JSON list of C-alpha atoms in Angstrom, two decimals:
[
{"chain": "A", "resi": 721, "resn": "UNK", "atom": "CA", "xyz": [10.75, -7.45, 6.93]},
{"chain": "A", "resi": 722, "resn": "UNK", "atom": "CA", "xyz": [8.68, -4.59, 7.64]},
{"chain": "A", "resi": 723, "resn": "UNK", "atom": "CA", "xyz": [9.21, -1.80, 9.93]},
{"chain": "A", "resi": 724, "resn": "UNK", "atom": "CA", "xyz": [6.69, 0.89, 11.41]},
{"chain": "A", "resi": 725, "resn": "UNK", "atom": "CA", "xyz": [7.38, 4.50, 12.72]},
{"chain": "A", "resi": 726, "resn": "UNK", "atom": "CA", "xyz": [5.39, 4.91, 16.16]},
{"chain": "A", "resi": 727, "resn": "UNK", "atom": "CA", "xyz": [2.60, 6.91, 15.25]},
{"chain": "A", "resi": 728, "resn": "UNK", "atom": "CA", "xyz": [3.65, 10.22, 16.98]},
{"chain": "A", "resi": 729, "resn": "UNK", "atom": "CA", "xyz": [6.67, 12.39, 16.06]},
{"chain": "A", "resi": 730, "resn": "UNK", "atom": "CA", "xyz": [5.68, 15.19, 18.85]},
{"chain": "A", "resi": 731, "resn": "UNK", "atom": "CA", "xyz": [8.81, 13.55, 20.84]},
{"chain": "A", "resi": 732, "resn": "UNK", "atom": "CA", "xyz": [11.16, 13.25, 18.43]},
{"chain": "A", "resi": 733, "resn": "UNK", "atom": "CA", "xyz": [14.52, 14.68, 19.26]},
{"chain": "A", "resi": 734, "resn": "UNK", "atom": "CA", "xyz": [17.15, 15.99, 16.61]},
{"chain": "A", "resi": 735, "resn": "UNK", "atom": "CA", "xyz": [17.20, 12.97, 15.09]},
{"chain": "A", "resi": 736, "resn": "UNK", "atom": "CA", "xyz": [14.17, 12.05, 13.81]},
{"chain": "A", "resi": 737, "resn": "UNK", "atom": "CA", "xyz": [13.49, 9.11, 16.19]},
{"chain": "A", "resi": 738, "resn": "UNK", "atom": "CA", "xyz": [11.03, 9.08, 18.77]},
{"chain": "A", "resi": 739, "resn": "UNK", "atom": "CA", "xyz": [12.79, 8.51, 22.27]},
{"chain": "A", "resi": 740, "resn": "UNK", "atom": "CA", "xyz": [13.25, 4.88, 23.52]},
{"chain": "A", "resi": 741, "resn": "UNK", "atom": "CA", "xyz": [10.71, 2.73, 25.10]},
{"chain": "A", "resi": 742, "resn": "UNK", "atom": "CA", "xyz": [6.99, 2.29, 25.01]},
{"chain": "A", "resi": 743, "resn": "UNK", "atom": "CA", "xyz": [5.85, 5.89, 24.26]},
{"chain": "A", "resi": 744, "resn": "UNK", "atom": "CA", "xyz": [2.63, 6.33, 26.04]},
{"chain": "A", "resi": 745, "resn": "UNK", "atom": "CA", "xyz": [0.78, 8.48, 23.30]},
{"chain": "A", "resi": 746, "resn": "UNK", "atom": "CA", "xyz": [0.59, 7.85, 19.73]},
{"chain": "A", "resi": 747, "resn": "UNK", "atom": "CA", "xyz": [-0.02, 10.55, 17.19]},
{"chain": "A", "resi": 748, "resn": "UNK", "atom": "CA", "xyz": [-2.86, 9.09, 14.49]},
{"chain": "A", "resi": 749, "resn": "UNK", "atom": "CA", "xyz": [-2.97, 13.00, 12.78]},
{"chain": "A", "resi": 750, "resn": "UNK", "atom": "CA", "xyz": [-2.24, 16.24, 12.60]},
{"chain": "A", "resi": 751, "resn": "UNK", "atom": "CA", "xyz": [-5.58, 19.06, 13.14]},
{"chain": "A", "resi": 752, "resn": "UNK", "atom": "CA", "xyz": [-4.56, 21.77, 10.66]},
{"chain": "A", "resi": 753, "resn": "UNK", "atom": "CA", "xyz": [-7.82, 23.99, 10.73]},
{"chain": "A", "resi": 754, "resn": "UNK", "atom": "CA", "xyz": [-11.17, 24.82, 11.69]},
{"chain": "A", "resi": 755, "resn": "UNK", "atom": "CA", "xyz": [-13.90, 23.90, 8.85]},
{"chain": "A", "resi": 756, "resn": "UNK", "atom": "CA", "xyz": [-17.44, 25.15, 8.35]},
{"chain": "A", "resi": 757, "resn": "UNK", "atom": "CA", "xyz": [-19.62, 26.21, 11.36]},
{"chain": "A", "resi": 758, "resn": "UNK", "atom": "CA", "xyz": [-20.34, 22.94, 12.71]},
{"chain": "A", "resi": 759, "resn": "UNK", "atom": "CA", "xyz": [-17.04, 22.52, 14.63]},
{"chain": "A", "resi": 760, "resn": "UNK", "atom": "CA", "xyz": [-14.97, 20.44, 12.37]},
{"chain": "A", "resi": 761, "resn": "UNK", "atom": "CA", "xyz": [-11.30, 20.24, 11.88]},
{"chain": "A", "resi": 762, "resn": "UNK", "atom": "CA", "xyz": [-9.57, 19.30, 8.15]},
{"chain": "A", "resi": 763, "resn": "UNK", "atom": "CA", "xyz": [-6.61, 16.39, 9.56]},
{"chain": "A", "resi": 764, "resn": "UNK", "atom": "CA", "xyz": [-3.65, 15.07, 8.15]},
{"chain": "A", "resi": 765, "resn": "UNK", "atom": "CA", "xyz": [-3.65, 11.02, 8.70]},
{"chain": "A", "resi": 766, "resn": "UNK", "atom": "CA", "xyz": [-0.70, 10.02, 10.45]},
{"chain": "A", "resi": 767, "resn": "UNK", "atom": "CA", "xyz": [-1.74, 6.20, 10.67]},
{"chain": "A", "resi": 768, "resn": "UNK", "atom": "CA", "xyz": [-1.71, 3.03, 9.12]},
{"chain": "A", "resi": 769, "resn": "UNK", "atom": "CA", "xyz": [-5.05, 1.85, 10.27]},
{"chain": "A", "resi": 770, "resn": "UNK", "atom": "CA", "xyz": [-7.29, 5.02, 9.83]},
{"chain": "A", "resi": 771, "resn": "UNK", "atom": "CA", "xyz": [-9.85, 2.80, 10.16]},
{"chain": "A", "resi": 772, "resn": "UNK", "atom": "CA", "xyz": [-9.62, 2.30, 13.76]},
{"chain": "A", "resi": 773, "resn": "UNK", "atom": "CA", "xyz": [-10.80, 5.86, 14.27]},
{"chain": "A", "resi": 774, "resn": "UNK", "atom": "CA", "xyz": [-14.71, 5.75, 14.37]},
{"chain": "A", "resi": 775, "resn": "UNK", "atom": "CA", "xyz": [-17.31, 7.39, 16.28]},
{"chain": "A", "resi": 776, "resn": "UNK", "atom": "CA", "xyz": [-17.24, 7.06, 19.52]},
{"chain": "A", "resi": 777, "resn": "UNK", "atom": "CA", "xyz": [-13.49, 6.82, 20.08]},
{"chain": "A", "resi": 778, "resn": "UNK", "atom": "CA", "xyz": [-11.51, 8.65, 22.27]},
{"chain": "A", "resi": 779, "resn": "UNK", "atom": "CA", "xyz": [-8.55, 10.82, 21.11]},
{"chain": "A", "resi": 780, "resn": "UNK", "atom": "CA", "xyz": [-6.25, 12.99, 23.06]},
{"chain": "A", "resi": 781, "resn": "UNK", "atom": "CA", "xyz": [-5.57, 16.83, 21.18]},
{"chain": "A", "resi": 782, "resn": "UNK", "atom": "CA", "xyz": [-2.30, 18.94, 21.73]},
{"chain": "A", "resi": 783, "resn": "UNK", "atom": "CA", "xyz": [0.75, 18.31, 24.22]},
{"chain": "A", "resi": 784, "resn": "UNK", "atom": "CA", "xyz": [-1.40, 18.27, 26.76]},
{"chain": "A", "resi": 785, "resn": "UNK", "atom": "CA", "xyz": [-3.44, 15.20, 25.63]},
{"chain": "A", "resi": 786, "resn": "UNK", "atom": "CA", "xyz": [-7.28, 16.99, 25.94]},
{"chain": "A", "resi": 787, "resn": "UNK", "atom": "CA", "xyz": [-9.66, 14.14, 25.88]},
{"chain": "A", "resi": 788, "resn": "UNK", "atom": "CA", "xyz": [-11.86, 14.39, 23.44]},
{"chain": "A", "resi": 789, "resn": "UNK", "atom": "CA", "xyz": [-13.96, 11.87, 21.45]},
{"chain": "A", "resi": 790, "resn": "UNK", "atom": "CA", "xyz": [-15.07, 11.62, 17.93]},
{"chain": "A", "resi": 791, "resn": "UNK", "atom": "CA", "xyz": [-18.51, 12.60, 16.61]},
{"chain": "A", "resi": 792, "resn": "UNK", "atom": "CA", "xyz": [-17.76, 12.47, 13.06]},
{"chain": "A", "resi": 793, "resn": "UNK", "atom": "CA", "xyz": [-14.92, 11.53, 10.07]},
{"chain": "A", "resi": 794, "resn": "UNK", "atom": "CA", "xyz": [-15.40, 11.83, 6.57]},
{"chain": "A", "resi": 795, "resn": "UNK", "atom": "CA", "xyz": [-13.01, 12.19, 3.82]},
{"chain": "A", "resi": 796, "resn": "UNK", "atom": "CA", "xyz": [-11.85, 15.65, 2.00]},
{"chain": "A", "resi": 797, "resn": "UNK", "atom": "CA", "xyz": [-9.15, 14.93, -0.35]},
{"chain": "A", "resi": 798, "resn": "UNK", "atom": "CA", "xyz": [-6.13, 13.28, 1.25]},
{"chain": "A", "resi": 799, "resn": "UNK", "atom": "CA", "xyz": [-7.25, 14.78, 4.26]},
{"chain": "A", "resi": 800, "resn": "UNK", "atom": "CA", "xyz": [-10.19, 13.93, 6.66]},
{"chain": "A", "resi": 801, "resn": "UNK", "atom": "CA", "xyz": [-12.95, 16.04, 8.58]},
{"chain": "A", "resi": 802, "resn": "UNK", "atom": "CA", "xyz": [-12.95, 15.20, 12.29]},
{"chain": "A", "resi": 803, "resn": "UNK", "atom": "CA", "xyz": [-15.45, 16.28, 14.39]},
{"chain": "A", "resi": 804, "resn": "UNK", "atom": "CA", "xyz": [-15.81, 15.95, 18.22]},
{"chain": "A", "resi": 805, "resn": "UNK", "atom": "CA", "xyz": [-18.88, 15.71, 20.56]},
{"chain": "A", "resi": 806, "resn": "UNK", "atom": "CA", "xyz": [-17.27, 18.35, 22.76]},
{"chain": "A", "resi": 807, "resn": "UNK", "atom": "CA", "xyz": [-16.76, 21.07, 19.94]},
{"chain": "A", "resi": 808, "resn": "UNK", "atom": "CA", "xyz": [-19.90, 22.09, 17.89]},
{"chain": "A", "resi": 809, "resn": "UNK", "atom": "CA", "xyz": [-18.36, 25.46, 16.39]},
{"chain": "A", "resi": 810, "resn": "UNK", "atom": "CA", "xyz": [-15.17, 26.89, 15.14]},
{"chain": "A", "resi": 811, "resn": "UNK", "atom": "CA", "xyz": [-14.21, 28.80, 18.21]},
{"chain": "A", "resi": 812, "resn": "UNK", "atom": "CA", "xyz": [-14.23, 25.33, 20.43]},
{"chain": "A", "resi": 813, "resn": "UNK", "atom": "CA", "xyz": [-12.20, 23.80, 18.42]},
{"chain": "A", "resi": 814, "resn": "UNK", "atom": "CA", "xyz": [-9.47, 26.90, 17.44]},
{"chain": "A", "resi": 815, "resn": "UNK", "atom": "CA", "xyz": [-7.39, 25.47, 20.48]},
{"chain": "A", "resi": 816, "resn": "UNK", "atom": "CA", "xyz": [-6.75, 22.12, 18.64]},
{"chain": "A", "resi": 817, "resn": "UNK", "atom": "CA", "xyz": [-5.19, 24.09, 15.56]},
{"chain": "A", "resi": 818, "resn": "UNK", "atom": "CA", "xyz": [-2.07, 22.92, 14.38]},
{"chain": "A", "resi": 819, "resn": "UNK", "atom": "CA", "xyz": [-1.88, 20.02, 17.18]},
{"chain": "A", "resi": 820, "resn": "UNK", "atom": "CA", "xyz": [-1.42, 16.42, 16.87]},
{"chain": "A", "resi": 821, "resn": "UNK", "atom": "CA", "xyz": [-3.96, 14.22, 17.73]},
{"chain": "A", "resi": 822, "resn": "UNK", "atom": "CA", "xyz": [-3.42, 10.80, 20.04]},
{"chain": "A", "resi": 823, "resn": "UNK", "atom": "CA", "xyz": [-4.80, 7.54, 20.84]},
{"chain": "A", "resi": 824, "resn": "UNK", "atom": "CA", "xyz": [-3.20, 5.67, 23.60]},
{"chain": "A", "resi": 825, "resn": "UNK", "atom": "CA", "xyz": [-0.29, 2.84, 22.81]},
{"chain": "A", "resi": 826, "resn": "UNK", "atom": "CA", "xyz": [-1.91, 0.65, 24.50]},
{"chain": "A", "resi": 827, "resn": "UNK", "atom": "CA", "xyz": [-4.85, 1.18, 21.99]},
{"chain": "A", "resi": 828, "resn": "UNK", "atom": "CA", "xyz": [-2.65, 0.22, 19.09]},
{"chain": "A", "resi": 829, "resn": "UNK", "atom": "CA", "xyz": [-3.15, -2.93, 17.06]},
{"chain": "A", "resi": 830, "resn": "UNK", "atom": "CA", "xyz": [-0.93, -5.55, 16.94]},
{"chain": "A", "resi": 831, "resn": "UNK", "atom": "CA", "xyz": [1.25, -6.13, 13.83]},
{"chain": "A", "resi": 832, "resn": "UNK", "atom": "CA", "xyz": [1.70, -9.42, 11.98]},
{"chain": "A", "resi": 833, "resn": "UNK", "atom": "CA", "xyz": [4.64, -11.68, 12.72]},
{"chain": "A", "resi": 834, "resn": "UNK", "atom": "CA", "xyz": [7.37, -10.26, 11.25]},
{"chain": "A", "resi": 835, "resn": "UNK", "atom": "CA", "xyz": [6.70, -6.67, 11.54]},
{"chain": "A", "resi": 836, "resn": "UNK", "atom": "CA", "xyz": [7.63, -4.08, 14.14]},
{"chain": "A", "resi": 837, "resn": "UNK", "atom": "CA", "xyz": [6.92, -0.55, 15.13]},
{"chain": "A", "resi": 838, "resn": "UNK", "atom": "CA", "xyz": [10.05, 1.32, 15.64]},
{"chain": "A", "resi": 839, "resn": "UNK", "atom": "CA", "xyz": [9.73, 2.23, 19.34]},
{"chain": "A", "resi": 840, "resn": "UNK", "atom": "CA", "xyz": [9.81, -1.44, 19.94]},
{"chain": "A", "resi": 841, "resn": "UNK", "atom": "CA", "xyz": [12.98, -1.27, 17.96]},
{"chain": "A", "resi": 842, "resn": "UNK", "atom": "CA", "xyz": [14.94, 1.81, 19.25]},
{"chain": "A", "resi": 843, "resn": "UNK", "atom": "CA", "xyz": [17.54, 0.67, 22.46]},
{"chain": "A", "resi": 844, "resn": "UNK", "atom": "CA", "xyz": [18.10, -2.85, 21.09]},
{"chain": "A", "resi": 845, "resn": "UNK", "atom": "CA", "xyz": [21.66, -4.38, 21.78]},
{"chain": "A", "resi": 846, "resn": "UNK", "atom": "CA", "xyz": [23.24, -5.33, 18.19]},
{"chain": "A", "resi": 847, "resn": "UNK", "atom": "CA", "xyz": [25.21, -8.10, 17.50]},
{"chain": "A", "resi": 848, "resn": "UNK", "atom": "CA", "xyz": [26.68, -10.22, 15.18]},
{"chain": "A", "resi": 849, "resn": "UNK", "atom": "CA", "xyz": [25.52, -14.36, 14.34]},
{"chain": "A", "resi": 850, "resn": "UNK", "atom": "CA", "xyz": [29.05, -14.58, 16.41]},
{"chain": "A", "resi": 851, "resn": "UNK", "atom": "CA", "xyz": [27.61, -12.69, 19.48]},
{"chain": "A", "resi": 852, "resn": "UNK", "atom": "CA", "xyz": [30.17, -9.74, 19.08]},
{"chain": "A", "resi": 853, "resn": "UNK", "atom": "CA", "xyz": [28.08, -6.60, 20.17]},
{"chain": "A", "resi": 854, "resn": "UNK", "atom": "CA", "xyz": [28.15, -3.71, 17.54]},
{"chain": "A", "resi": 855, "resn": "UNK", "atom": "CA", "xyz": [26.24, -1.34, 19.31]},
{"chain": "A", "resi": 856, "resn": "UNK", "atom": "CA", "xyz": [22.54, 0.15, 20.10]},
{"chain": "A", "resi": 857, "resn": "UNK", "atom": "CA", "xyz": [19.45, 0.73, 17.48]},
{"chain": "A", "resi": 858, "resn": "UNK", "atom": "CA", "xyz": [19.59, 4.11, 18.31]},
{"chain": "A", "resi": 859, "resn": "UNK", "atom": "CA", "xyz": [18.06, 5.50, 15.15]},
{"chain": "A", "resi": 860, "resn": "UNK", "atom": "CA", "xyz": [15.89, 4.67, 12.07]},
{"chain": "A", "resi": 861, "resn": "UNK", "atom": "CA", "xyz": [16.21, 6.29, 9.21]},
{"chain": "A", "resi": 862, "resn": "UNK", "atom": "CA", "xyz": [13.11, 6.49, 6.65]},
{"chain": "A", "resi": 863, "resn": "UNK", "atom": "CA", "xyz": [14.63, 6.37, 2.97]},
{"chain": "A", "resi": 864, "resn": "UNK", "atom": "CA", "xyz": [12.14, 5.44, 0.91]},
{"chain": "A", "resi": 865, "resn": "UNK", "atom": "CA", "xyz": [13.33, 1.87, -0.46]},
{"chain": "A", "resi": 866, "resn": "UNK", "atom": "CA", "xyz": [14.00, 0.96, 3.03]},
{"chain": "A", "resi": 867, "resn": "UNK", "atom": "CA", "xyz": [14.72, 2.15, 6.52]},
{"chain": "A", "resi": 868, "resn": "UNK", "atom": "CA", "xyz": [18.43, 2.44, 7.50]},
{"chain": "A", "resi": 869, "resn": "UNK", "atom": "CA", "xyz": [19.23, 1.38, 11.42]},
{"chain": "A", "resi": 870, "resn": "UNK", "atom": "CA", "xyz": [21.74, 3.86, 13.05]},
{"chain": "A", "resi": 871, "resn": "UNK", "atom": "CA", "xyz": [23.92, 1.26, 15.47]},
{"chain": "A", "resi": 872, "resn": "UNK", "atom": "CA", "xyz": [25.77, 3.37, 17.95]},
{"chain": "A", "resi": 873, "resn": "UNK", "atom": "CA", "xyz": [28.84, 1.99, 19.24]},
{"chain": "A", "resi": 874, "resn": "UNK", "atom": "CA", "xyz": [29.15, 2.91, 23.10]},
{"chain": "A", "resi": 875, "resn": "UNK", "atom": "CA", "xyz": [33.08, 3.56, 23.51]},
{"chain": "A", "resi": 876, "resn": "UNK", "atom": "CA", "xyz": [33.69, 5.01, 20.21]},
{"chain": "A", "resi": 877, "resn": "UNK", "atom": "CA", "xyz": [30.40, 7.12, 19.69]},
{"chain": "A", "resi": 878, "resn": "UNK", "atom": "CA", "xyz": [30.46, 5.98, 16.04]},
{"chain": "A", "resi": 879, "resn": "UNK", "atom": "CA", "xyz": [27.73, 4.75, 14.11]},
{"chain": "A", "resi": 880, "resn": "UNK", "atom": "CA", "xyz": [27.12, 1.93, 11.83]},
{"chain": "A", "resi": 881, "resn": "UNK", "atom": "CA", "xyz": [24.37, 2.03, 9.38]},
{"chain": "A", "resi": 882, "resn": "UNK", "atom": "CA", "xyz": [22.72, -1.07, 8.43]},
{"chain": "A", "resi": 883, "resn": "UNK", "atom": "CA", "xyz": [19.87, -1.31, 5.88]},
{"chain": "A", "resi": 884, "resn": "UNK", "atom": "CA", "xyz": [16.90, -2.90, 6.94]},
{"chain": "A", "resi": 885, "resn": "UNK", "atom": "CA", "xyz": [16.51, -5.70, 4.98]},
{"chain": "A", "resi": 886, "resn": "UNK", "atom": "CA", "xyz": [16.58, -9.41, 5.48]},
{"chain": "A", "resi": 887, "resn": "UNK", "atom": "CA", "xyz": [20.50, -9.99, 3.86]},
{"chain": "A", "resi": 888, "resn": "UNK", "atom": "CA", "xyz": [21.67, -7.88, 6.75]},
{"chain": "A", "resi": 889, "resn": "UNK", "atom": "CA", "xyz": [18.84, -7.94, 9.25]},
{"chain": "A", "resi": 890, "resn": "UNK", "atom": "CA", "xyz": [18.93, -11.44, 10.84]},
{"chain": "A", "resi": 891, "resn": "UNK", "atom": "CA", "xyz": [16.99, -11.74, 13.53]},
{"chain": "A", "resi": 892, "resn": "UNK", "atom": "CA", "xyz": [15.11, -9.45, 15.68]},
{"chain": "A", "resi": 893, "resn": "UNK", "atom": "CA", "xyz": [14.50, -10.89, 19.35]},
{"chain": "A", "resi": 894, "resn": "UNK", "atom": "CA", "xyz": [12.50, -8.54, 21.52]},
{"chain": "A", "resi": 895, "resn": "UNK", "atom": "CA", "xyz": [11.93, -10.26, 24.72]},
{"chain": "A", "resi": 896, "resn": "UNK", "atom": "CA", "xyz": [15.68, -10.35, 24.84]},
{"chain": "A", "resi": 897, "resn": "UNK", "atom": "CA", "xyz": [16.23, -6.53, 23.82]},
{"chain": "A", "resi": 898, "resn": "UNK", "atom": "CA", "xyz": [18.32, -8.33, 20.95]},
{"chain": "A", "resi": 899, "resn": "UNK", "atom": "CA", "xyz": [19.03, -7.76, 16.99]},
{"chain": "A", "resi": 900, "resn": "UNK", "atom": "CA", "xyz": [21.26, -10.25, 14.57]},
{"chain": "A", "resi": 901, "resn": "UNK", "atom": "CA", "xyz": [23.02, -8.25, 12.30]},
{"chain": "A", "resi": 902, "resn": "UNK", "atom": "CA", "xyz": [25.69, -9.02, 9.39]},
{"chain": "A", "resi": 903, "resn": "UNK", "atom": "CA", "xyz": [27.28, -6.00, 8.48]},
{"chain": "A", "resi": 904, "resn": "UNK", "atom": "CA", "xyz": [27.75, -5.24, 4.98]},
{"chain": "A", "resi": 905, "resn": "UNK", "atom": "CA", "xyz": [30.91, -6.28, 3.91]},
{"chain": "A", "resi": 906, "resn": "UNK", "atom": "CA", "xyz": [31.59, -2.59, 2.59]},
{"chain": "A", "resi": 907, "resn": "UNK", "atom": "CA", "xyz": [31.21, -1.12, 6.06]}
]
């Protein structure tokens, strides 16, 4: 079972989680500087399908989503030069510094069966094979082995956390807003 963050963390509250729903930006990188004098930016990759940004494509820079599109992308390191026909020298692009960069969500491939980005995710109703309702996905945690979901019980305000992994993770039903969950017996 595999689990995707939504590309952009420019709405993530306290917690680390990007709000609920169907976000309608998606951050693909970060623009750190300004590089050379033809107008190009060095860019952290925030995506797993890099590939998907080409010439031609349109991005969206900064909170305020400037449309730009990309003239150029070559690799520097574990960083990329981006490029954009609308900037051709270091002062155009000096706005875009230390902003993210967006494609639209519903520009975003789909993933294989089986495998979810975690706005889908976030606001899902929890329950057990029995039907008893733990709580809300209101959370994912990003450990390293695996991600953690942070179930929020409504009356009590108390969270359960579940790893993400197939002895505890059931079934995941999206159309119904719906995750199967066996608690760990140590919880």
């Amino acid at each position: 079972m595999k689990h995707r963050p939504p590309e952009s963390d420019s709405s993530k509250g306290l917690s680390g989680s990007p709000p609920v729903g169907e976000p309608v930006f998606l951050a693909v990188g970060f623009l750190r500087r300004a590089h050379g004098l033809q107008g190009e930016m060095v860019m952290d990759i925030l995506t797993d399908f890099p590939e998907r940004l080409v010439r031609g494509k349109v991005v969206y820079a900064g909170e305020e989503h400037i449309r730009l599109t990309i003239r150029s992308l070559r690799s520097k390191g574990k960083q990329v030069l981006i490029a954009f026909e609308e900037a051709h020298e270091p002062e155009s692009v000096a706005p875009f510094r230390n902003q993210y960069l967006f494609v639209r969500s519903d520009e975003i491939p789909p993933l294989p069966e089986g495998e979810y980005y975690h706005h889908e995710l976030l606001g899902l109703n929890a329950f057990t094979p029995a039907g008893d309702k733990l709580g809300t996905l209101v959370e994912i945690l990003e450990t390293g082995a695996n991600d953690v979901y942070v179930i929020r019980e409504e009356s009590s305000q108390t969270d359960l956390l579940v790893p993400a992994v197939r002895e505890f993770i059931i079934e995941i039903r999206l159309a119904e807003r719906k995750i199967i969950i066996s608690p760990p017996e140590w919880l």
